[in-house]
Tab-separated table of C-alpha atoms (C1' of nucleotides) in Angstrom:
chain	number	residue	atom	x	y	z
A	110	UNK	CA	0.000	0.000	0.000
A	111	UNK	CA	2.817	2.464	0.522
A	112	UNK	CA	2.628	4.787	-2.487
A	113	UNK	CA	4.580	7.968	-3.064
A	114	UNK	CA	3.119	9.896	-0.077
A	115	UNK	CA	3.805	7.100	2.381
A	116	UNK	CA	7.370	6.608	1.139
A	117	UNK	CA	7.964	10.359	1.193
A	118	UNK	CA	6.676	10.455	4.774
A	119	UNK	CA	9.095	7.685	5.695
A	120	UNK	CA	11.933	9.534	3.955
A	121	UNK	CA	11.265	12.656	5.993
A	122	UNK	CA	11.207	10.654	9.223
A	123	UNK	CA	14.593	9.133	8.451
A	124	UNK	CA	15.986	12.544	7.581
A	125	UNK	CA	14.580	14.134	10.732
A	126	UNK	CA	15.506	11.477	13.260
A	127	UNK	CA	18.399	9.432	11.929
A	128	UNK	CA	20.826	11.565	9.939
A	129	UNK	CA	24.288	11.514	11.563
A	130	UNK	CA	23.307	8.640	13.866
A	131	UNK	CA	25.782	5.765	14.069
A	132	UNK	CA	24.558	2.193	13.707
A	133	UNK	CA	25.522	-0.028	16.652
A	134	UNK	CA	23.589	-3.172	15.760
A	135	UNK	CA	21.466	-4.624	12.982
A	136	UNK	CA	19.396	-7.785	13.008
A	137	UNK	CA	17.918	-9.219	9.824
A	138	UNK	CA	15.320	-11.683	11.022
A	139	UNK	CA	14.050	-12.545	7.553
A	140	UNK	CA	17.072	-12.647	5.225
A	141	UNK	CA	14.978	-13.347	2.120
A	142	UNK	CA	13.895	-9.682	2.184
A	143	UNK	CA	17.420	-8.886	0.960
A	144	UNK	CA	16.468	-10.550	-2.308
A	145	UNK	CA	18.535	-9.273	-5.185
A	146	UNK	CA	20.938	-7.435	-2.898
A	147	UNK	CA	24.605	-7.347	-3.961
A	148	UNK	CA	25.472	-7.685	-0.240
A	149	UNK	CA	23.944	-10.723	1.456
A	150	UNK	CA	23.777	-9.084	4.876
A	151	UNK	CA	23.475	-5.620	6.389
A	152	UNK	CA	26.572	-6.065	8.547
A	153	UNK	CA	28.628	-3.735	6.324
A	154	UNK	CA	26.520	-0.900	7.803
A	155	UNK	CA	27.782	-1.450	11.359
A	156	UNK	CA	29.681	1.562	12.647
A	157	UNK	CA	28.506	3.719	9.767
A	158	UNK	CA	26.055	6.601	10.008
A	159	UNK	CA	23.187	7.805	7.847
A	160	UNK	CA	24.081	10.825	5.731
A	161	UNK	CA	20.746	11.392	4.013
A	162	UNK	CA	17.565	9.904	2.593
A	163	UNK	CA	16.313	10.230	-0.972
A	164	UNK	CA	13.278	8.949	-2.800
A	165	UNK	CA	12.603	8.055	-6.421
A	166	UNK	CA	9.123	6.801	-7.286
A	167	UNK	CA	8.187	4.468	-4.427
A	168	UNK	CA	11.793	3.528	-3.633
A	169	UNK	CA	13.537	4.878	-0.535
A	170	UNK	CA	17.292	5.400	-0.816
A	171	UNK	CA	19.114	5.702	2.503
A	172	UNK	CA	22.686	6.948	2.093
A	173	UNK	CA	25.360	5.946	4.599
A	174	UNK	CA	28.882	7.077	5.350
A	175	UNK	CA	31.482	5.036	3.493
A	176	UNK	CA	29.487	5.501	0.266
A	177	UNK	CA	27.017	2.692	0.649
A	178	UNK	CA	23.273	3.029	0.101
A	179	UNK	CA	20.312	0.972	1.208
A	180	UNK	CA	17.406	0.805	-1.230
A	181	UNK	CA	14.032	-0.148	0.230
A	182	UNK	CA	10.783	-0.968	-1.568
A	183	UNK	CA	7.805	-1.258	0.785
A	184	UNK	CA	5.447	-2.845	-1.775
A	185	UNK	CA	1.997	-3.654	-0.324
A	186	UNK	CA	2.535	-3.744	3.371
A	187	UNK	CA	5.938	-2.374	4.341
A	188	UNK	CA	6.200	-0.147	7.369
A	189	UNK	CA	8.907	1.815	9.142
A	190	UNK	CA	8.838	2.611	12.852
A	191	UNK	CA	11.288	4.784	14.769
A	192	UNK	CA	11.638	4.909	18.526
A	193	UNK	CA	13.534	8.140	19.258
A	194	UNK	CA	15.844	8.704	22.188
A	195	UNK	CA	13.191	10.552	24.197
A	196	UNK	CA	10.697	7.679	24.033
A	197	UNK	CA	7.547	7.184	21.988
A	198	UNK	CA	7.214	5.729	18.531
A	199	UNK	CA	6.643	7.217	15.089
A	200	UNK	CA	5.225	4.915	12.442
A	201	UNK	CA	4.713	5.421	8.707
A	202	UNK	CA	3.718	3.167	5.843
A	203	UNK	CA	1.260	0.327	6.215
A	204	UNK	CA	-0.923	0.818	9.338
A	205	UNK	CA	-1.147	-2.910	10.139
A	206	UNK	CA	-0.391	-4.425	12.614
A	207	UNK	CA	-1.383	-1.890	15.239
A	208	UNK	CA	1.426	0.697	15.483
A	209	UNK	CA	0.575	1.141	19.157
A	210	UNK	CA	1.182	-2.495	20.061
A	211	UNK	CA	4.442	-4.094	21.191
A	212	UNK	CA	7.532	-4.033	18.927
A	213	UNK	CA	9.210	-6.002	17.560
A	214	UNK	CA	6.386	-8.325	16.513
A	215	UNK	CA	6.077	-11.328	14.214
A	216	UNK	CA	6.092	-9.104	11.120
A	217	UNK	CA	9.140	-7.086	12.177
A	218	UNK	CA	11.923	-8.299	9.922
A	219	UNK	CA	14.824	-5.885	10.352
A	220	UNK	CA	15.886	-4.052	13.521
A	221	UNK	CA	18.438	-1.223	13.429
A	222	UNK	CA	19.980	-0.085	16.719
A	223	UNK	CA	21.517	3.396	16.632
A	224	UNK	CA	23.587	5.334	19.128
A	225	UNK	CA	21.662	6.868	22.030
A	226	UNK	CA	19.213	3.955	22.035
A	227	UNK	CA	17.316	4.978	18.914
A	228	UNK	CA	15.690	1.987	17.240
A	229	UNK	CA	14.313	1.621	13.721
A	230	UNK	CA	12.052	-1.281	12.785
A	231	UNK	CA	11.209	-2.438	9.264
A	232	UNK	CA	8.033	-4.524	9.314
A	233	UNK	CA	6.091	-6.125	6.479
A	234	UNK	CA	3.047	-8.328	7.021
A	235	UNK	CA	2.951	-9.666	3.461
A	236	UNK	CA	6.742	-9.895	3.102
A	237	UNK	CA	6.605	-8.620	-0.484
A	238	UNK	CA	9.001	-5.725	0.111
A	239	UNK	CA	12.784	-5.794	-0.318
A	240	UNK	CA	15.991	-4.146	0.823
A	241	UNK	CA	19.158	-3.920	-1.277
A	242	UNK	CA	22.514	-2.697	-0.042
A	243	UNK	CA	25.024	-1.445	-2.595
A	244	UNK	CA	27.714	1.132	-3.242
A	245	UNK	CA	26.155	4.607	-3.462
A	246	UNK	CA	27.609	4.986	-6.953
A	247	UNK	CA	25.382	2.114	-8.121
A	248	UNK	CA	22.179	3.302	-6.483
A	249	UNK	CA	21.113	5.723	-9.186
A	250	UNK	CA	21.888	3.199	-11.919
A	251	UNK	CA	19.833	0.543	-10.168
A	252	UNK	CA	16.925	2.932	-9.717
A	253	UNK	CA	17.181	4.096	-13.323
A	254	UNK	CA	17.084	0.483	-14.502
A	255	UNK	CA	13.425	0.390	-13.471
A	256	UNK	CA	12.671	2.876	-16.246
A	257	UNK	CA	10.498	5.151	-14.131
A	258	UNK	CA	8.751	8.050	-15.800
A	259	UNK	CA	8.852	11.549	-14.310
A	260	UNK	CA	7.751	12.017	-10.704
A	261	UNK	CA	3.997	12.570	-10.346
A	262	UNK	CA	4.468	15.372	-7.802
A	263	UNK	CA	7.201	17.713	-6.600
A	264	UNK	CA	9.442	20.430	-7.961
A	265	UNK	CA	10.658	18.316	-10.895
A	266	UNK	CA	7.369	16.552	-11.543
A	267	UNK	CA	5.813	15.757	-14.903
A	268	UNK	CA	4.566	18.695	-16.967
A	269	UNK	CA	1.114	18.813	-18.470
A	270	UNK	CA	2.303	18.536	-22.072
A	271	UNK	CA	4.518	15.555	-21.279
A	272	UNK	CA	1.696	13.805	-19.448
A	273	UNK	CA	-0.678	14.453	-22.343
A	274	UNK	CA	1.835	13.065	-24.855
A	275	UNK	CA	2.400	9.919	-22.829
A	276	UNK	CA	-1.321	9.270	-22.445
A	277	UNK	CA	-2.082	10.028	-26.096
A	278	UNK	CA	-0.383	6.841	-27.272
A	279	UNK	CA	-2.315	4.537	-24.984
A	280	UNK	CA	-5.862	3.315	-25.377
A	281	UNK	CA	-5.920	1.380	-22.103
A	282	UNK	CA	-8.039	2.609	-19.189
A	283	UNK	CA	-6.735	5.894	-17.814
A	284	UNK	CA	-6.457	4.320	-14.367
A	285	UNK	CA	-4.286	1.495	-15.704
A	286	UNK	CA	-2.067	3.968	-17.566
A	287	UNK	CA	-1.571	6.091	-14.451
A	288	UNK	CA	-0.599	3.025	-12.418
A	289	UNK	CA	2.202	2.288	-14.897
A	290	UNK	CA	5.302	3.702	-13.207
A	291	UNK	CA	6.983	4.166	-16.588
A	292	UNK	CA	4.281	6.668	-17.574
A	293	UNK	CA	4.763	8.627	-14.374
A	294	UNK	CA	6.062	7.507	-11.019
A	295	UNK	CA	4.345	7.528	-7.661
A	296	UNK	CA	0.643	6.783	-8.025
A	297	UNK	CA	-0.809	3.569	-6.637
A	298	UNK	CA	-4.291	2.212	-6.259
A	299	UNK	CA	-5.401	4.669	-3.580
A	300	UNK	CA	-4.186	7.983	-4.975
A	301	UNK	CA	-5.149	7.175	-8.547
A	302	UNK	CA	-8.757	6.808	-7.408
A	303	UNK	CA	-8.515	10.093	-5.507
A	304	UNK	CA	-7.060	11.934	-8.491
A	305	UNK	CA	-9.629	10.632	-10.981
A	306	UNK	CA	-12.486	11.532	-8.656
A	307	UNK	CA	-11.096	15.014	-8.126
A	308	UNK	CA	-10.750	15.436	-11.888
A	309	UNK	CA	-14.242	13.987	-12.499
A	310	UNK	CA	-12.957	11.380	-14.955
A	311	UNK	CA	-14.222	7.803	-15.114
A	312	UNK	CA	-11.384	5.364	-14.309
A	313	UNK	CA	-12.194	3.207	-17.333
A	314	UNK	CA	-11.929	5.978	-19.924
A	315	UNK	CA	-9.394	5.076	-22.623
A	316	UNK	CA	-6.336	7.209	-21.900
A	317	UNK	CA	-6.131	8.568	-25.445
A	318	UNK	CA	-9.689	9.930	-25.391
A	319	UNK	CA	-9.087	12.569	-22.712
A	320	UNK	CA	-9.581	16.107	-24.002
A	321	UNK	CA	-7.480	19.124	-23.113
A	322	UNK	CA	-9.646	20.397	-20.238
A	323	UNK	CA	-9.757	16.909	-18.735
A	324	UNK	CA	-5.999	16.512	-19.023
A	325	UNK	CA	-5.499	19.840	-17.288
A	326	UNK	CA	-7.884	18.871	-14.487
A	327	UNK	CA	-6.209	15.498	-14.139
A	328	UNK	CA	-2.722	16.992	-13.987
A	329	UNK	CA	-3.782	19.310	-11.178
A	330	UNK	CA	-5.730	16.564	-9.405
A	331	UNK	CA	-2.753	14.193	-9.345
A	332	UNK	CA	-0.605	16.803	-7.588
A	333	UNK	CA	-3.444	17.664	-5.277
A	334	UNK	CA	-4.071	14.087	-4.167
A	335	UNK	CA	-0.409	13.277	-3.592
A	336	UNK	CA	0.192	16.538	-1.735
A	337	UNK	CA	-2.823	15.898	0.475
A	338	UNK	CA	-1.436	12.448	1.218
A	339	UNK	CA	1.991	13.813	2.134
A	340	UNK	CA	0.444	16.516	4.341
A	341	UNK	CA	-1.448	13.858	6.212
A	342	UNK	CA	1.547	11.558	6.566
A	343	UNK	CA	0.016	8.912	4.297
A	344	UNK	CA	-3.341	7.244	3.849
A	345	UNK	CA	-4.935	4.879	6.305
A	346	UNK	CA	-6.791	1.970	4.702
A	347	UNK	CA	-7.539	-0.967	6.969
A	348	UNK	CA	-9.441	-3.958	5.590
A	349	UNK	CA	-10.590	-1.930	2.599
A	350	UNK	CA	-11.979	0.919	4.671
A	351	UNK	CA	-10.609	4.435	4.739
A	352	UNK	CA	-9.911	6.261	7.999
A	353	UNK	CA	-10.661	8.695	9.487
A	354	UNK	CA	-14.347	9.006	8.699
A	355	UNK	CA	-15.114	12.035	6.507
A	356	UNK	CA	-11.385	12.496	5.887
A	357	UNK	CA	-8.869	11.819	3.155
A	358	UNK	CA	-8.828	9.563	1.119
A	359	UNK	CA	-12.256	10.780	0.001
A	360	UNK	CA	-13.157	7.937	-2.364
A	361	UNK	CA	-10.868	4.929	-2.009
A	362	UNK	CA	-12.116	2.540	0.662
A	363	UNK	CA	-15.443	4.357	0.929
A	364	UNK	CA	-17.939	2.138	-0.940
A	365	UNK	CA	-21.448	3.216	0.000
A	366	UNK	CA	-20.328	6.401	1.736
A	367	UNK	CA	-21.590	9.703	0.236
A	368	UNK	CA	-19.542	11.412	-2.474
A	369	UNK	CA	-18.037	14.615	-1.039
A	370	UNK	CA	-19.231	16.502	-4.127
A	371	UNK	CA	-22.747	15.230	-4.775
A	372	UNK	CA	-23.588	12.810	-1.924
A	373	UNK	CA	-24.178	9.905	-4.316
A	374	UNK	CA	-22.998	6.646	-2.688
A	375	UNK	CA	-19.488	5.722	-3.840
A	376	UNK	CA	-19.380	2.659	-6.119
A	377	UNK	CA	-16.828	-0.121	-6.160
A	378	UNK	CA	-15.882	-1.885	-9.379
A	379	UNK	CA	-12.809	-3.430	-10.986
A	380	UNK	CA	-10.525	-1.794	-13.516
A	381	UNK	CA	-7.595	-3.832	-14.781
A	382	UNK	CA	-8.239	-6.375	-12.011
A	383	UNK	CA	-7.829	-3.685	-9.339
A	384	UNK	CA	-10.430	-2.670	-6.791
A	385	UNK	CA	-11.662	0.723	-7.964
A	386	UNK	CA	-13.779	3.296	-6.142
A	387	UNK	CA	-15.562	6.141	-7.949
A	388	UNK	CA	-18.703	8.242	-8.068
A	389	UNK	CA	-20.889	7.202	-10.983
A	390	UNK	CA	-22.530	10.619	-11.025
A	391	UNK	CA	-19.414	12.829	-10.892
A	392	UNK	CA	-17.360	10.457	-13.059
A	393	UNK	CA	-19.681	9.299	-15.877
A	394	UNK	CA	-18.433	6.892	-18.575
B	40	DT	C1'	-10.151	-22.712	3.478
B	41	DG	C1'	-9.855	-20.522	-0.536
B	42	DC	C1'	-10.235	-15.898	-1.759
B	43	DG	C1'	-8.806	-11.105	-1.830
B	44	DT	C1'	-5.227	-8.040	-1.710
B	45	DT	C1'	-1.444	-4.550	-4.752
B	46	DG	C1'	2.994	-3.340	-6.908
B	47	DT	C1'	5.465	-5.270	-10.248
B	48	DT	C1'	7.125	-8.567	-13.695
B	49	DT	C1'	6.527	-11.734	-17.337
B	50	DC	C1'	4.788	-13.475	-21.451
B	51	DA	C1'	2.621	-14.116	-25.904
B	52	DC	C1'	1.203	-11.400	-29.393
B	53	DC	C1'	0.173	-7.555	-32.601
C	87	DC	C1'	10.347	-1.555	-30.550
C	88	DG	C1'	6.430	-0.394	-27.958
C	89	DG	C1'	1.839	-1.110	-26.528
C	90	DT	C1'	-1.755	-4.562	-24.824
C	91	DG	C1'	-4.031	-7.705	-21.891
C	92	DA	C1'	-3.853	-11.333	-19.126
C	93	DA	C1'	-1.622	-14.079	-15.943
C	94	DA	C1'	1.636	-14.784	-12.429
C	95	DC	C1'	3.970	-13.836	-8.097
C	96	DA	C1'	5.179	-12.487	-3.524
C	97	DA	C1'	2.478	-14.566	1.504
C	98	DC	C1'	-0.592	-13.451	4.675
C	99	DG	C1'	-5.364	-12.519	7.267
C	100	DC	C1'	-9.927	-13.410	7.404
DNA sequence: TGCGTTGTTTCACC
DNA sequence: CGGTGAAACAACGC
Protein backbone atom coordinates (compact mmCIF):
# COMPACT_ATOMS: atom_id res chain seq x y z
CA UNK A 1 0.00 0.00 0.00
CA UNK A 2 2.82 2.46 0.52
CA UNK A 3 2.63 4.79 -2.49
CA UNK A 4 4.58 7.97 -3.06
CA UNK A 5 3.12 9.90 -0.08
CA UNK A 6 3.81 7.10 2.38
CA UNK A 7 7.37 6.61 1.14
CA UNK A 8 7.96 10.36 1.19
CA UNK A 9 6.68 10.45 4.77
CA UNK A 10 9.09 7.68 5.70
CA UNK A 11 11.93 9.53 3.96
CA UNK A 12 11.27 12.66 5.99
CA UNK A 13 11.21 10.65 9.22
CA UNK A 14 14.59 9.13 8.45
CA UNK A 15 15.99 12.54 7.58
CA UNK A 16 14.58 14.13 10.73
CA UNK A 17 15.51 11.48 13.26
CA UNK A 18 18.40 9.43 11.93
CA UNK A 19 20.83 11.56 9.94
CA UNK A 20 24.29 11.51 11.56
CA UNK A 21 23.31 8.64 13.87
CA UNK A 22 25.78 5.76 14.07
CA UNK A 23 24.56 2.19 13.71
CA UNK A 24 25.52 -0.03 16.65
CA UNK A 25 23.59 -3.17 15.76
CA UNK A 26 21.47 -4.62 12.98
CA UNK A 27 19.40 -7.79 13.01
CA UNK A 28 17.92 -9.22 9.82
CA UNK A 29 15.32 -11.68 11.02
CA UNK A 30 14.05 -12.54 7.55
CA UNK A 31 17.07 -12.65 5.23
CA UNK A 32 14.98 -13.35 2.12
CA UNK A 33 13.90 -9.68 2.18
CA UNK A 34 17.42 -8.89 0.96
CA UNK A 35 16.47 -10.55 -2.31
CA UNK A 36 18.54 -9.27 -5.18
CA UNK A 37 20.94 -7.43 -2.90
CA UNK A 38 24.60 -7.35 -3.96
CA UNK A 39 25.47 -7.68 -0.24
CA UNK A 40 23.94 -10.72 1.46
CA UNK A 41 23.78 -9.08 4.88
CA UNK A 42 23.48 -5.62 6.39
CA UNK A 43 26.57 -6.06 8.55
CA UNK A 44 28.63 -3.73 6.32
CA UNK A 45 26.52 -0.90 7.80
CA UNK A 46 27.78 -1.45 11.36
CA UNK A 47 29.68 1.56 12.65
CA UNK A 48 28.51 3.72 9.77
CA UNK A 49 26.06 6.60 10.01
CA UNK A 50 23.19 7.80 7.85
CA UNK A 51 24.08 10.83 5.73
CA UNK A 52 20.75 11.39 4.01
CA UNK A 53 17.57 9.90 2.59
CA UNK A 54 16.31 10.23 -0.97
CA UNK A 55 13.28 8.95 -2.80
CA UNK A 56 12.60 8.05 -6.42
CA UNK A 57 9.12 6.80 -7.29
CA UNK A 58 8.19 4.47 -4.43
CA UNK A 59 11.79 3.53 -3.63
CA UNK A 60 13.54 4.88 -0.54
CA UNK A 61 17.29 5.40 -0.82
CA UNK A 62 19.11 5.70 2.50
CA UNK A 63 22.69 6.95 2.09
CA UNK A 64 25.36 5.95 4.60
CA UNK A 65 28.88 7.08 5.35
CA UNK A 66 31.48 5.04 3.49
CA UNK A 67 29.49 5.50 0.27
CA UNK A 68 27.02 2.69 0.65
CA UNK A 69 23.27 3.03 0.10
CA UNK A 70 20.31 0.97 1.21
CA UNK A 71 17.41 0.81 -1.23
CA UNK A 72 14.03 -0.15 0.23
CA UNK A 73 10.78 -0.97 -1.57
CA UNK A 74 7.80 -1.26 0.78
CA UNK A 75 5.45 -2.84 -1.77
CA UNK A 76 2.00 -3.65 -0.32
CA UNK A 77 2.54 -3.74 3.37
CA UNK A 78 5.94 -2.37 4.34
CA UNK A 79 6.20 -0.15 7.37
CA UNK A 80 8.91 1.81 9.14
CA UNK A 81 8.84 2.61 12.85
CA UNK A 82 11.29 4.78 14.77
CA UNK A 83 11.64 4.91 18.53
CA UNK A 84 13.53 8.14 19.26
CA UNK A 85 15.84 8.70 22.19
CA UNK A 86 13.19 10.55 24.20
CA UNK A 87 10.70 7.68 24.03
CA UNK A 88 7.55 7.18 21.99
CA UNK A 89 7.21 5.73 18.53
CA UNK A 90 6.64 7.22 15.09
CA UNK A 91 5.22 4.92 12.44
CA UNK A 92 4.71 5.42 8.71
CA UNK A 93 3.72 3.17 5.84
CA UNK A 94 1.26 0.33 6.22
CA UNK A 95 -0.92 0.82 9.34
CA UNK A 96 -1.15 -2.91 10.14
CA UNK A 97 -0.39 -4.43 12.61
CA UNK A 98 -1.38 -1.89 15.24
CA UNK A 99 1.43 0.70 15.48
CA UNK A 100 0.58 1.14 19.16
CA UNK A 101 1.18 -2.50 20.06
CA UNK A 102 4.44 -4.09 21.19
CA UNK A 103 7.53 -4.03 18.93
CA UNK A 104 9.21 -6.00 17.56
CA UNK A 105 6.39 -8.32 16.51
CA UNK A 106 6.08 -11.33 14.21
CA UNK A 107 6.09 -9.10 11.12
CA UNK A 108 9.14 -7.09 12.18
CA UNK A 109 11.92 -8.30 9.92
CA UNK A 110 14.82 -5.89 10.35
CA UNK A 111 15.89 -4.05 13.52
CA UNK A 112 18.44 -1.22 13.43
CA UNK A 113 19.98 -0.09 16.72
CA UNK A 114 21.52 3.40 16.63
CA UNK A 115 23.59 5.33 19.13
CA UNK A 116 21.66 6.87 22.03
CA UNK A 117 19.21 3.96 22.04
CA UNK A 118 17.32 4.98 18.91
CA UNK A 119 15.69 1.99 17.24
CA UNK A 120 14.31 1.62 13.72
CA UNK A 121 12.05 -1.28 12.79
CA UNK A 122 11.21 -2.44 9.26
CA UNK A 123 8.03 -4.52 9.31
CA UNK A 124 6.09 -6.13 6.48
CA UNK A 125 3.05 -8.33 7.02
CA UNK A 126 2.95 -9.67 3.46
CA UNK A 127 6.74 -9.90 3.10
CA UNK A 128 6.61 -8.62 -0.48
CA UNK A 129 9.00 -5.73 0.11
CA UNK A 130 12.78 -5.79 -0.32
CA UNK A 131 15.99 -4.15 0.82
CA UNK A 132 19.16 -3.92 -1.28
CA UNK A 133 22.51 -2.70 -0.04
CA UNK A 134 25.02 -1.44 -2.60
CA UNK A 135 27.71 1.13 -3.24
CA UNK A 136 26.16 4.61 -3.46
CA UNK A 137 27.61 4.99 -6.95
CA UNK A 138 25.38 2.11 -8.12
CA UNK A 139 22.18 3.30 -6.48
CA UNK A 140 21.11 5.72 -9.19
CA UNK A 141 21.89 3.20 -11.92
CA UNK A 142 19.83 0.54 -10.17
CA UNK A 143 16.92 2.93 -9.72
CA UNK A 144 17.18 4.10 -13.32
CA UNK A 145 17.08 0.48 -14.50
CA UNK A 146 13.43 0.39 -13.47
CA UNK A 147 12.67 2.88 -16.25
CA UNK A 148 10.50 5.15 -14.13
CA UNK A 149 8.75 8.05 -15.80
CA UNK A 150 8.85 11.55 -14.31
CA UNK A 151 7.75 12.02 -10.70
CA UNK A 152 4.00 12.57 -10.35
CA UNK A 153 4.47 15.37 -7.80
CA UNK A 154 7.20 17.71 -6.60
CA UNK A 155 9.44 20.43 -7.96
CA UNK A 156 10.66 18.32 -10.89
CA UNK A 157 7.37 16.55 -11.54
CA UNK A 158 5.81 15.76 -14.90
CA UNK A 159 4.57 18.69 -16.97
CA UNK A 160 1.11 18.81 -18.47
CA UNK A 161 2.30 18.54 -22.07
CA UNK A 162 4.52 15.56 -21.28
CA UNK A 163 1.70 13.80 -19.45
CA UNK A 164 -0.68 14.45 -22.34
CA UNK A 165 1.83 13.07 -24.86
CA UNK A 166 2.40 9.92 -22.83
CA UNK A 167 -1.32 9.27 -22.44
CA UNK A 168 -2.08 10.03 -26.10
CA UNK A 169 -0.38 6.84 -27.27
CA UNK A 170 -2.32 4.54 -24.98
CA UNK A 171 -5.86 3.31 -25.38
CA UNK A 172 -5.92 1.38 -22.10
CA UNK A 173 -8.04 2.61 -19.19
CA UNK A 174 -6.74 5.89 -17.81
CA UNK A 175 -6.46 4.32 -14.37
CA UNK A 176 -4.29 1.50 -15.70
CA UNK A 177 -2.07 3.97 -17.57
CA UNK A 178 -1.57 6.09 -14.45
CA UNK A 179 -0.60 3.02 -12.42
CA UNK A 180 2.20 2.29 -14.90
CA UNK A 181 5.30 3.70 -13.21
CA UNK A 182 6.98 4.17 -16.59
CA UNK A 183 4.28 6.67 -17.57
CA UNK A 184 4.76 8.63 -14.37
CA UNK A 185 6.06 7.51 -11.02
CA UNK A 186 4.34 7.53 -7.66
CA UNK A 187 0.64 6.78 -8.02
CA UNK A 188 -0.81 3.57 -6.64
CA UNK A 189 -4.29 2.21 -6.26
CA UNK A 190 -5.40 4.67 -3.58
CA UNK A 191 -4.19 7.98 -4.98
CA UNK A 192 -5.15 7.18 -8.55
CA UNK A 193 -8.76 6.81 -7.41
CA UNK A 194 -8.51 10.09 -5.51
CA UNK A 195 -7.06 11.93 -8.49
CA UNK A 196 -9.63 10.63 -10.98
CA UNK A 197 -12.49 11.53 -8.66
CA UNK A 198 -11.10 15.01 -8.13
CA UNK A 199 -10.75 15.44 -11.89
CA UNK A 200 -14.24 13.99 -12.50
CA UNK A 201 -12.96 11.38 -14.96
CA UNK A 202 -14.22 7.80 -15.11
CA UNK A 203 -11.38 5.36 -14.31
CA UNK A 204 -12.19 3.21 -17.33
CA UNK A 205 -11.93 5.98 -19.92
CA UNK A 206 -9.39 5.08 -22.62
CA UNK A 207 -6.34 7.21 -21.90
CA UNK A 208 -6.13 8.57 -25.45
CA UNK A 209 -9.69 9.93 -25.39
CA UNK A 210 -9.09 12.57 -22.71
CA UNK A 211 -9.58 16.11 -24.00
CA UNK A 212 -7.48 19.12 -23.11
CA UNK A 213 -9.65 20.40 -20.24
CA UNK A 214 -9.76 16.91 -18.74
CA UNK A 215 -6.00 16.51 -19.02
CA UNK A 216 -5.50 19.84 -17.29
CA UNK A 217 -7.88 18.87 -14.49
CA UNK A 218 -6.21 15.50 -14.14
CA UNK A 219 -2.72 16.99 -13.99
CA UNK A 220 -3.78 19.31 -11.18
CA UNK A 221 -5.73 16.56 -9.40
CA UNK A 222 -2.75 14.19 -9.35
CA UNK A 223 -0.60 16.80 -7.59
CA UNK A 224 -3.44 17.66 -5.28
CA UNK A 225 -4.07 14.09 -4.17
CA UNK A 226 -0.41 13.28 -3.59
CA UNK A 227 0.19 16.54 -1.74
CA UNK A 228 -2.82 15.90 0.47
CA UNK A 229 -1.44 12.45 1.22
CA UNK A 230 1.99 13.81 2.13
CA UNK A 231 0.44 16.52 4.34
CA UNK A 232 -1.45 13.86 6.21
CA UNK A 233 1.55 11.56 6.57
CA UNK A 234 0.02 8.91 4.30
CA UNK A 235 -3.34 7.24 3.85
CA UNK A 236 -4.93 4.88 6.31
CA UNK A 237 -6.79 1.97 4.70
CA UNK A 238 -7.54 -0.97 6.97
CA UNK A 239 -9.44 -3.96 5.59
CA UNK A 240 -10.59 -1.93 2.60
CA UNK A 241 -11.98 0.92 4.67
CA UNK A 242 -10.61 4.44 4.74
CA UNK A 243 -9.91 6.26 8.00
CA UNK A 244 -10.66 8.70 9.49
CA UNK A 245 -14.35 9.01 8.70
CA UNK A 246 -15.11 12.04 6.51
CA UNK A 247 -11.38 12.50 5.89
CA UNK A 248 -8.87 11.82 3.15
CA UNK A 249 -8.83 9.56 1.12
CA UNK A 250 -12.26 10.78 0.00
CA UNK A 251 -13.16 7.94 -2.36
CA UNK A 252 -10.87 4.93 -2.01
CA UNK A 253 -12.12 2.54 0.66
CA UNK A 254 -15.44 4.36 0.93
CA UNK A 255 -17.94 2.14 -0.94
CA UNK A 256 -21.45 3.22 0.00
CA UNK A 257 -20.33 6.40 1.74
CA UNK A 258 -21.59 9.70 0.24
CA UNK A 259 -19.54 11.41 -2.47
CA UNK A 260 -18.04 14.61 -1.04
CA UNK A 261 -19.23 16.50 -4.13
CA UNK A 262 -22.75 15.23 -4.78
CA UNK A 263 -23.59 12.81 -1.92
CA UNK A 264 -24.18 9.91 -4.32
CA UNK A 265 -23.00 6.65 -2.69
CA UNK A 266 -19.49 5.72 -3.84
CA UNK A 267 -19.38 2.66 -6.12
CA UNK A 268 -16.83 -0.12 -6.16
CA UNK A 269 -15.88 -1.89 -9.38
CA UNK A 270 -12.81 -3.43 -10.99
CA UNK A 271 -10.52 -1.79 -13.52
CA UNK A 272 -7.59 -3.83 -14.78
CA UNK A 273 -8.24 -6.38 -12.01
CA UNK A 274 -7.83 -3.69 -9.34
CA UNK A 275 -10.43 -2.67 -6.79
CA UNK A 276 -11.66 0.72 -7.96
CA UNK A 277 -13.78 3.30 -6.14
CA UNK A 278 -15.56 6.14 -7.95
CA UNK A 279 -18.70 8.24 -8.07
CA UNK A 280 -20.89 7.20 -10.98
CA UNK A 281 -22.53 10.62 -11.03
CA UNK A 282 -19.41 12.83 -10.89
CA UNK A 283 -17.36 10.46 -13.06
CA UNK A 284 -19.68 9.30 -15.88
CA UNK A 285 -18.43 6.89 -18.58
C1' DT B 1 -10.15 -22.71 3.48
C1' DG B 2 -9.86 -20.52 -0.54
C1' DC B 3 -10.23 -15.90 -1.76
C1' DG B 4 -8.81 -11.10 -1.83
C1' DT B 5 -5.23 -8.04 -1.71
C1' DT B 6 -1.44 -4.55 -4.75
C1' DG B 7 2.99 -3.34 -6.91
C1' DT B 8 5.47 -5.27 -10.25
C1' DT B 9 7.13 -8.57 -13.69
C1' DT B 10 6.53 -11.73 -17.34
C1' DC B 11 4.79 -13.48 -21.45
C1' DA B 12 2.62 -14.12 -25.90
C1' DC B 13 1.20 -11.40 -29.39
C1' DC B 14 0.17 -7.56 -32.60
C1' DC C 1 10.35 -1.55 -30.55
C1' DG C 2 6.43 -0.39 -27.96
C1' DG C 3 1.84 -1.11 -26.53
C1' DT C 4 -1.75 -4.56 -24.82
C1' DG C 5 -4.03 -7.71 -21.89
C1' DA C 6 -3.85 -11.33 -19.13
C1' DA C 7 -1.62 -14.08 -15.94
C1' DA C 8 1.64 -14.78 -12.43
C1' DC C 9 3.97 -13.84 -8.10
C1' DA C 10 5.18 -12.49 -3.52
C1' DA C 11 2.48 -14.57 1.50
C1' DC C 12 -0.59 -13.45 4.67
C1' DG C 13 -5.36 -12.52 7.27
C1' DC C 14 -9.93 -13.41 7.40
